[in-house]
PDB file of C-alpha atoms in Angstrom:
ATOM      1  CA  MET A  26      91.505 102.725 100.466  1.00  0.00           C
ATOM      2  CA  LYS A  27      89.100 103.579 103.765  1.00  0.00           C
ATOM      3  CA  THR A  28      91.258 104.424 106.709  1.00  0.00           C
ATOM      4  CA  LEU A  29      90.466 101.822 109.650  1.00  0.00           C
ATOM      5  CA  LYS A  30      91.439 102.243 112.648  1.00  0.00           C
ATOM      6  CA  TYR A  31      90.627  98.708 113.671  1.00  0.00           C
ATOM      7  CA  CYS A  32      90.949  95.983 112.637  1.00  0.00           C
ATOM      8  CA  PRO A  33      87.000  94.289 111.505  1.00  0.00           C
ATOM      9  CA  ASN A  34      87.988  90.452 111.989  1.00  0.00           C
ATOM     10  CA  CYS A  35      90.037  90.557 115.096  1.00  0.00           C
ATOM     11  CA  GLY A  36      89.551  94.263 116.340  1.00  0.00           C
ATOM     12  CA  GLN A  37      93.717  95.140 116.121  1.00  0.00           C
ATOM     13  CA  GLU A  38      94.960  98.119 116.301  1.00  0.00           C
ATOM     14  CA  ILE A  39      96.055  99.221 113.104  1.00  0.00           C
ATOM     15  CA  LYS A  40      99.312 101.638 113.194  1.00  0.00           C
ATOM     16  CA  GLY A  41     100.519 103.486 110.408  1.00  0.00           C
ATOM     17  CA  LYS A  42     103.630 103.105 109.005  1.00  0.00           C
ATOM     18  CA  GLU A  43     106.614 105.398 109.778  1.00  0.00           C
ATOM     19  CA  ASN A  44     106.403 107.201 106.178  1.00  0.00           C
ATOM     20  CA  GLY A  45     102.267 108.173 107.503  1.00  0.00           C
ATOM     21  CA  SER A  46     100.503 105.449 105.885  1.00  0.00           C
ATOM     22  CA  PHE A  47      98.426 102.316 106.263  1.00  0.00           C
ATOM     23  CA  PRO A  48      99.233  98.871 106.188  1.00  0.00           C
ATOM     24  CA  ASP A  49      97.836  96.651 103.278  1.00  0.00           C
ATOM     25  CA  SER A  50      96.736  93.954 105.949  1.00  0.00           C
ATOM     26  CA  CYS A  51      96.528  93.570 109.543  1.00  0.00           C
ATOM     27  CA  GLU A  52      99.370  92.290 111.260  1.00  0.00           C
ATOM     28  CA  ASN A  53      97.517  89.869 113.713  1.00  0.00           C
ATOM     29  CA  CYS A  54      94.755  88.402 111.833  1.00  0.00           C
ATOM     30  CA  GLY A  55      96.423  88.754 108.124  1.00  0.00           C
ATOM     31  CA  LEU A  56      93.466  90.093 106.762  1.00  0.00           C
ATOM     32  CA  ASN A  57      93.647  92.317 103.369  1.00  0.00           C
ATOM     33  CA  PHE A  58      92.321  95.215 103.847  1.00  0.00           C
ATOM     34  CA  LYS A  59      92.330  95.659 100.316  1.00  0.00           C
ATOM     35  CA  GLU A  60      90.870  92.584  99.407  1.00  0.00           C
ATOM     36  CA  ARG A  61      88.183  93.439 101.545  1.00  0.00           C
ATOM     37  CA  GLU A  62      87.450  96.439 100.547  1.00  0.00           C
ATOM     38  CA  LYS A  63      87.147  95.455  96.656  1.00  0.00           C
ATOM     39  CA  LYS A  64      84.053  93.080  98.653  1.00  0.00           C
ATOM     40  CA  ILE A  65      82.208  95.767  99.712  1.00  0.00           C
ATOM     41  CA  GLU A  66      82.466  97.323  96.862  1.00  0.00           C
ATOM     42  CA  LYS A  67      80.974  94.595  94.638  1.00  0.00           C
ATOM     43  CA  LEU A  68      78.281  93.749  97.443  1.00  0.00           C
ATOM     44  CA  THR A  69      77.124  97.547  97.529  1.00  0.00           C
ATOM     45  CA  ARG A  70      77.015  97.247  93.169  1.00  0.00           C
ATOM     46  CA  LYS A  71      74.667  94.393  93.413  1.00  0.00           C
ATOM     47  CA  ALA A  72      72.939  95.575  96.426  1.00  0.00           C
ATOM     48  CA  GLN A  73      72.826  99.169  93.684  1.00  0.00           C
ATOM     49  CA  ARG A  74      71.379  96.624  90.765  1.00  0.00           C
ATOM     50  CA  ARG A  75      68.367  95.060  92.939  1.00  0.00           C
ATOM     51  CA  GLU A  76      67.181  98.432  92.856  1.00  0.00           C
ATOM     52  CA  VAL A  77      67.594  99.377  89.657  1.00  0.00           C
ATOM     53  CA  ASN A  78      64.713  98.477  87.386  1.00  0.00           C
ATOM     54  CA  TYR A  79      65.744  97.344  83.816  1.00  0.00           C
ATOM     55  CA  ALA A  80      63.855  97.984  80.669  1.00  0.00           C
ATOM     56  CA  ASP A  81      62.413  94.567  79.382  1.00  0.00           C
ATOM     57  CA  PHE A  82      62.560  93.004  76.215  1.00  0.00           C
ATOM     58  CA  PHE A  83      59.523  94.873  74.918  1.00  0.00           C
ATOM     59  CA  GLN A  84      60.178  98.346  76.039  1.00  0.00           C
ATOM     60  CA  ARG A  85      63.622  97.993  74.141  1.00  0.00           C
ATOM     61  CA  VAL A  86      62.392  96.861  70.520  1.00  0.00           C
ATOM     62  CA  THR A  87      59.317  99.389  70.615  1.00  0.00           C
ATOM     63  CA  ALA A  88      61.709 102.413  71.923  1.00  0.00           C
ATOM     64  CA  PHE A  89      63.818 101.164  68.554  1.00  0.00           C
ATOM     65  CA  PHE A  90      61.531 100.766  66.558  1.00  0.00           C
ATOM     66  CA  ILE A  91      60.032 104.108  66.984  1.00  0.00           C
ATOM     67  CA  ASP A  92      63.937 105.604  66.560  1.00  0.00           C
ATOM     68  CA  SER A  93      64.204 103.335  63.159  1.00  0.00           C
ATOM     69  CA  ILE A  94      61.329 104.910  61.988  1.00  0.00           C
ATOM     70  CA  ILE A  95      62.664 108.414  62.820  1.00  0.00           C
ATOM     71  CA  ILE A  96      66.316 107.481  61.169  1.00  0.00           C
ATOM     72  CA  SER A  97      64.699 105.903  58.123  1.00  0.00           C
ATOM     73  CA  SER A  98      63.288 109.199  57.631  1.00  0.00           C
ATOM     74  CA  LEU A  99      66.109 111.025  57.550  1.00  0.00           C
ATOM     75  CA  THR A 100      68.090 108.569  55.403  1.00  0.00           C
ATOM     76  CA  TRP A 101      64.923 108.979  52.583  1.00  0.00           C
ATOM     77  CA  ILE A 102      65.141 112.680  53.149  1.00  0.00           C
ATOM     78  CA  VAL A 103      69.404 112.629  53.216  1.00  0.00           C
ATOM     79  CA  MET A 104      69.052 110.157  49.868  1.00  0.00           C
ATOM     80  CA  SER A 105      66.683 112.578  48.329  1.00  0.00           C
ATOM     81  CA  LEU A 106      68.374 115.743  48.516  1.00  0.00           C
ATOM     82  CA  ILE A 107      71.699 114.332  47.152  1.00  0.00           C
ATOM     83  CA  HIS A 108      69.954 112.785  43.862  1.00  0.00           C
ATOM     84  CA  ILE A 109      67.507 115.374  42.961  1.00  0.00           C
ATOM     85  CA  PRO A 110      68.407 114.761  39.297  1.00  0.00           C
ATOM     86  CA  ILE A 111      67.948 111.622  39.114  1.00  0.00           C
ATOM     87  CA  ILE A 112      64.560 111.066  40.698  1.00  0.00           C
ATOM     88  CA  ILE A 113      63.437 114.119  38.194  1.00  0.00           C
ATOM     89  CA  GLN A 114      64.630 111.914  35.003  1.00  0.00           C
ATOM     90  CA  ASP A 115      62.536 108.866  36.705  1.00  0.00           C
ATOM     91  CA  PRO A 116      61.720 108.527  40.499  1.00  0.00           C
ATOM     92  CA  ILE A 117      60.746 104.852  39.856  1.00  0.00           C
ATOM     93  CA  ALA A 118      63.633 104.003  38.221  1.00  0.00           C
ATOM     94  CA  PHE A 119      66.319 104.943  41.306  1.00  0.00           C
ATOM     95  CA  TYR A 120      64.008 104.356  44.450  1.00  0.00           C
ATOM     96  CA  THR A 121      64.079 100.357  42.903  1.00  0.00           C
ATOM     97  CA  SER A 122      67.232 100.361  41.407  1.00  0.00           C
ATOM     98  CA  PHE A 123      70.167  98.041  43.797  1.00  0.00           C
ATOM     99  CA  TYR A 124      72.406 101.473  43.971  1.00  0.00           C
ATOM    100  CA  TYR A 125      69.548 102.740  46.380  1.00  0.00           C
ATOM    101  CA  PHE A 126      69.533  99.800  48.516  1.00  0.00           C
ATOM    102  CA  TRP A 127      73.375 100.031  49.163  1.00  0.00           C
ATOM    103  CA  ILE A 128      74.038 103.592  49.433  1.00  0.00           C
ATOM    104  CA  ALA A 129      70.444 103.457  51.490  1.00  0.00           C
ATOM    105  CA  ILE A 130      71.998 100.741  54.151  1.00  0.00           C
ATOM    106  CA  PHE A 131      74.964 102.648  53.929  1.00  0.00           C
ATOM    107  CA  LEU A 132      73.500 105.914  55.099  1.00  0.00           C
ATOM    108  CA  ASN A 133      71.193 104.339  57.470  1.00  0.00           C
ATOM    109  CA  TRP A 134      73.429 102.712  59.719  1.00  0.00           C
ATOM    110  CA  VAL A 135      75.534 106.002  59.012  1.00  0.00           C
ATOM    111  CA  ILE A 136      72.810 108.510  60.348  1.00  0.00           C
ATOM    112  CA  GLY A 137      71.282 105.465  62.684  1.00  0.00           C
ATOM    113  CA  PHE A 138      75.578 106.035  64.498  1.00  0.00           C
ATOM    114  CA  PHE A 139      75.083 109.677  64.970  1.00  0.00           C
ATOM    115  CA  TYR A 140      71.447 109.697  65.557  1.00  0.00           C
ATOM    116  CA  CYS A 141      71.652 107.296  68.783  1.00  0.00           C
ATOM    117  CA  CYS A 142      75.688 108.450  70.241  1.00  0.00           C
ATOM    118  CA  LEU A 143      74.288 111.887  70.069  1.00  0.00           C
ATOM    119  CA  LEU A 144      71.429 112.003  71.501  1.00  0.00           C
ATOM    120  CA  GLU A 145      72.502 109.046  74.446  1.00  0.00           C
ATOM    121  CA  ALA A 146      75.820 111.067  74.866  1.00  0.00           C
ATOM    122  CA  TYR A 147      74.628 114.280  75.494  1.00  0.00           C
ATOM    123  CA  ASN A 148      70.982 113.981  76.105  1.00  0.00           C
ATOM    124  CA  ASN A 149      70.690 112.007  79.543  1.00  0.00           C
ATOM    125  CA  GLY A 150      71.242 108.407  77.985  1.00  0.00           C
ATOM    126  CA  GLN A 151      67.860 108.518  75.636  1.00  0.00           C
ATOM    127  CA  THR A 152      67.117 108.898  71.620  1.00  0.00           C
ATOM    128  CA  ILE A 153      63.621 110.042  70.965  1.00  0.00           C
ATOM    129  CA  GLY A 154      62.720 106.729  71.329  1.00  0.00           C
ATOM    130  CA  LYS A 155      63.988 106.065  74.916  1.00  0.00           C
ATOM    131  CA  LYS A 156      62.656 109.147  75.733  1.00  0.00           C
ATOM    132  CA  ILE A 157      59.155 107.945  74.943  1.00  0.00           C
ATOM    133  CA  LEU A 158      59.124 104.367  76.449  1.00  0.00           C
ATOM    134  CA  ARG A 159      60.658 106.564  79.488  1.00  0.00           C
ATOM    135  CA  ILE A 160      64.227 104.407  79.535  1.00  0.00           C
ATOM    136  CA  CYS A 161      67.303 104.985  79.518  1.00  0.00           C
ATOM    137  CA  THR A 162      71.285 103.682  78.913  1.00  0.00           C
ATOM    138  CA  LEU A 163      73.753 104.452  81.525  1.00  0.00           C
ATOM    139  CA  ASP A 164      77.212 103.162  82.756  1.00  0.00           C
ATOM    140  CA  GLU A 165      76.604  99.943  84.750  1.00  0.00           C
ATOM    141  CA  ASN A 166      78.605 100.440  87.399  1.00  0.00           C
ATOM    142  CA  THR A 167      77.819 104.064  88.365  1.00  0.00           C
ATOM    143  CA  PHE A 168      74.295 104.158  86.795  1.00  0.00           C
ATOM    144  CA  GLU A 169      74.750 107.317  85.284  1.00  0.00           C
ATOM    145  CA  VAL A 170      75.230 108.683  81.662  1.00  0.00           C
ATOM    146  CA  GLY A 171      78.061 107.353  80.226  1.00  0.00           C
ATOM    147  CA  SER A 172      81.018 108.980  78.006  1.00  0.00           C
ATOM    148  CA  PRO A 173      80.250 109.333  74.336  1.00  0.00           C
ATOM    149  CA  GLU A 174      82.968 106.245  74.071  1.00  0.00           C
ATOM    150  CA  GLN A 175      81.033 104.074  75.956  1.00  0.00           C
ATOM    151  CA  TYR A 176      77.892 105.149  73.380  1.00  0.00           C
ATOM    152  CA  ALA A 177      79.872 104.948  70.065  1.00  0.00           C
ATOM    153  CA  ILE A 178      80.495 101.291  71.409  1.00  0.00           C
ATOM    154  CA  THR A 179      77.408 100.451  72.007  1.00  0.00           C
ATOM    155  CA  ASN A 180      75.493 101.849  68.498  1.00  0.00           C
ATOM    156  CA  LEU A 181      78.401 100.961  66.487  1.00  0.00           C
ATOM    157  CA  LEU A 182      76.025  98.172  64.883  1.00  0.00           C
ATOM    158  CA  LYS A 183      72.251  99.006  66.005  1.00  0.00           C
ATOM    159  CA  THR A 184      71.292 100.538  62.803  1.00  0.00           C
ATOM    160  CA  SER A 185      73.364  98.492  60.343  1.00  0.00           C
ATOM    161  CA  PRO A 186      72.664  94.564  59.048  1.00  0.00           C
ATOM    162  CA  PHE A 187      74.743  93.405  61.664  1.00  0.00           C
ATOM    163  CA  LEU A 188      72.855  94.262  64.797  1.00  0.00           C
ATOM    164  CA  LEU A 189      71.130  89.899  64.466  1.00  0.00           C
ATOM    165  CA  ILE A 190      74.716  89.318  65.068  1.00  0.00           C
ATOM    166  CA  ASP A 191      75.420  91.629  67.802  1.00  0.00           C
ATOM    167  CA  PHE A 192      71.857  90.004  69.546  1.00  0.00           C
ATOM    168  CA  ILE A 193      73.490  86.458  69.082  1.00  0.00           C
ATOM    169  CA  VAL A 194      76.482  87.049  70.237  1.00  0.00           C
ATOM    170  CA  GLY A 195      75.211  89.090  73.415  1.00  0.00           C
ATOM    171  CA  PHE A 196      73.314  85.671  73.932  1.00  0.00           C
ATOM    172  CA  LEU A 197      75.763  83.227  74.078  1.00  0.00           C
ATOM    173  CA  ILE A 198      77.574  85.053  76.051  1.00  0.00           C
ATOM    174  CA  SER A 199      75.403  86.640  78.654  1.00  0.00           C
ATOM    175  CA  ASP A 200      74.360  85.312  81.467  1.00  0.00           C
ATOM    176  CA  ARG A 201      70.554  83.406  81.060  1.00  0.00           C
ATOM    177  CA  ASP A 202      69.630  84.756  84.221  1.00  0.00           C
ATOM    178  CA  SER A 203      70.633  88.319  83.703  1.00  0.00           C
ATOM    179  CA  ASP A 204      67.765  90.761  82.189  1.00  0.00           C
ATOM    180  CA  LYS A 205      70.423  93.619  81.878  1.00  0.00           C
ATOM    181  CA  ILE A 206      72.243  92.780  78.631  1.00  0.00           C
ATOM    182  CA  LEU A 207      71.039  92.284  75.252  1.00  0.00           C
ATOM    183  CA  ARG A 208      74.093  92.434  72.840  1.00  0.00           C
ATOM    184  CA  TYR A 209      76.943  92.413  72.733  1.00  0.00           C
ATOM    185  CA  LEU A 210      78.531  95.866  72.021  1.00  0.00           C
ATOM    186  CA  GLN A 211      76.595  96.064  75.298  1.00  0.00           C
ATOM    187  CA  HIS A 212      78.397  94.132  76.875  1.00  0.00           C
ATOM    188  CA  LEU A 213      81.593  95.595  75.414  1.00  0.00           C
ATOM    189  CA  SER A 214      81.021  99.175  76.453  1.00  0.00           C
ATOM    190  CA  LYS A 215      79.990  98.591  79.786  1.00  0.00           C
ATOM    191  CA  THR A 216      76.282  99.782  79.135  1.00  0.00           C
ATOM    192  CA  VAL A 217      72.345  99.193  80.648  1.00  0.00           C
ATOM    193  CA  VAL A 218      68.943 100.368  79.641  1.00  0.00           C
ATOM    194  CA  ILE A 219      66.570 100.920  82.675  1.00  0.00           C
ATOM    195  CA  LYS A 220      63.737 102.460  83.431  1.00  0.00           C
ATOM    196  CA  ILE A 221      62.782 105.761  84.211  1.00  0.00           C
ATOM    197  CA  LYS A 222      60.971 106.070  87.784  1.00  0.00           C
ATOM    198  CA  SER A 223      57.773 108.099  87.943  1.00  0.00           C
TER     199      SER A 223
END
């Protein structure tokens, strides 16, 4: 809490206690200094959010589409390298099998998870797709690069078949006037996607 010399409500001088600490409220009018500071911080965050340009739906989907192409290509390369002997014998049977389908989904999720997490955590909140679209994922309170844990949470289902559920739940719990939260895990990780100023 910032040290106040006078009460901002009534003007009463604020005197420190014998142990050197300051009171939590004004002795004259009863104003709670901690609650006041919380309100100021909340208003400051709201003012910051008004100055921030959040990425729109089209930008986010386009970035995701670009990243999906990259992730799918990496998945195909890994799958092909792992199964070279089988592919040489009968490539058509392999690529049209249910085995390939389910393994590809799993590998796509794993590769996509690490691709998004590592790039966003250590590349200023940007994957390759987001870098092209000039958007980035940041902490919703500080608007700085988030922690690896935050990026792990927000990207947990991004490249999985459960992404649609993430969107639906996010839509149901979000403020309908909010343009910053599109997915539930984004809400849970306390991250936002913003436009990068030119």
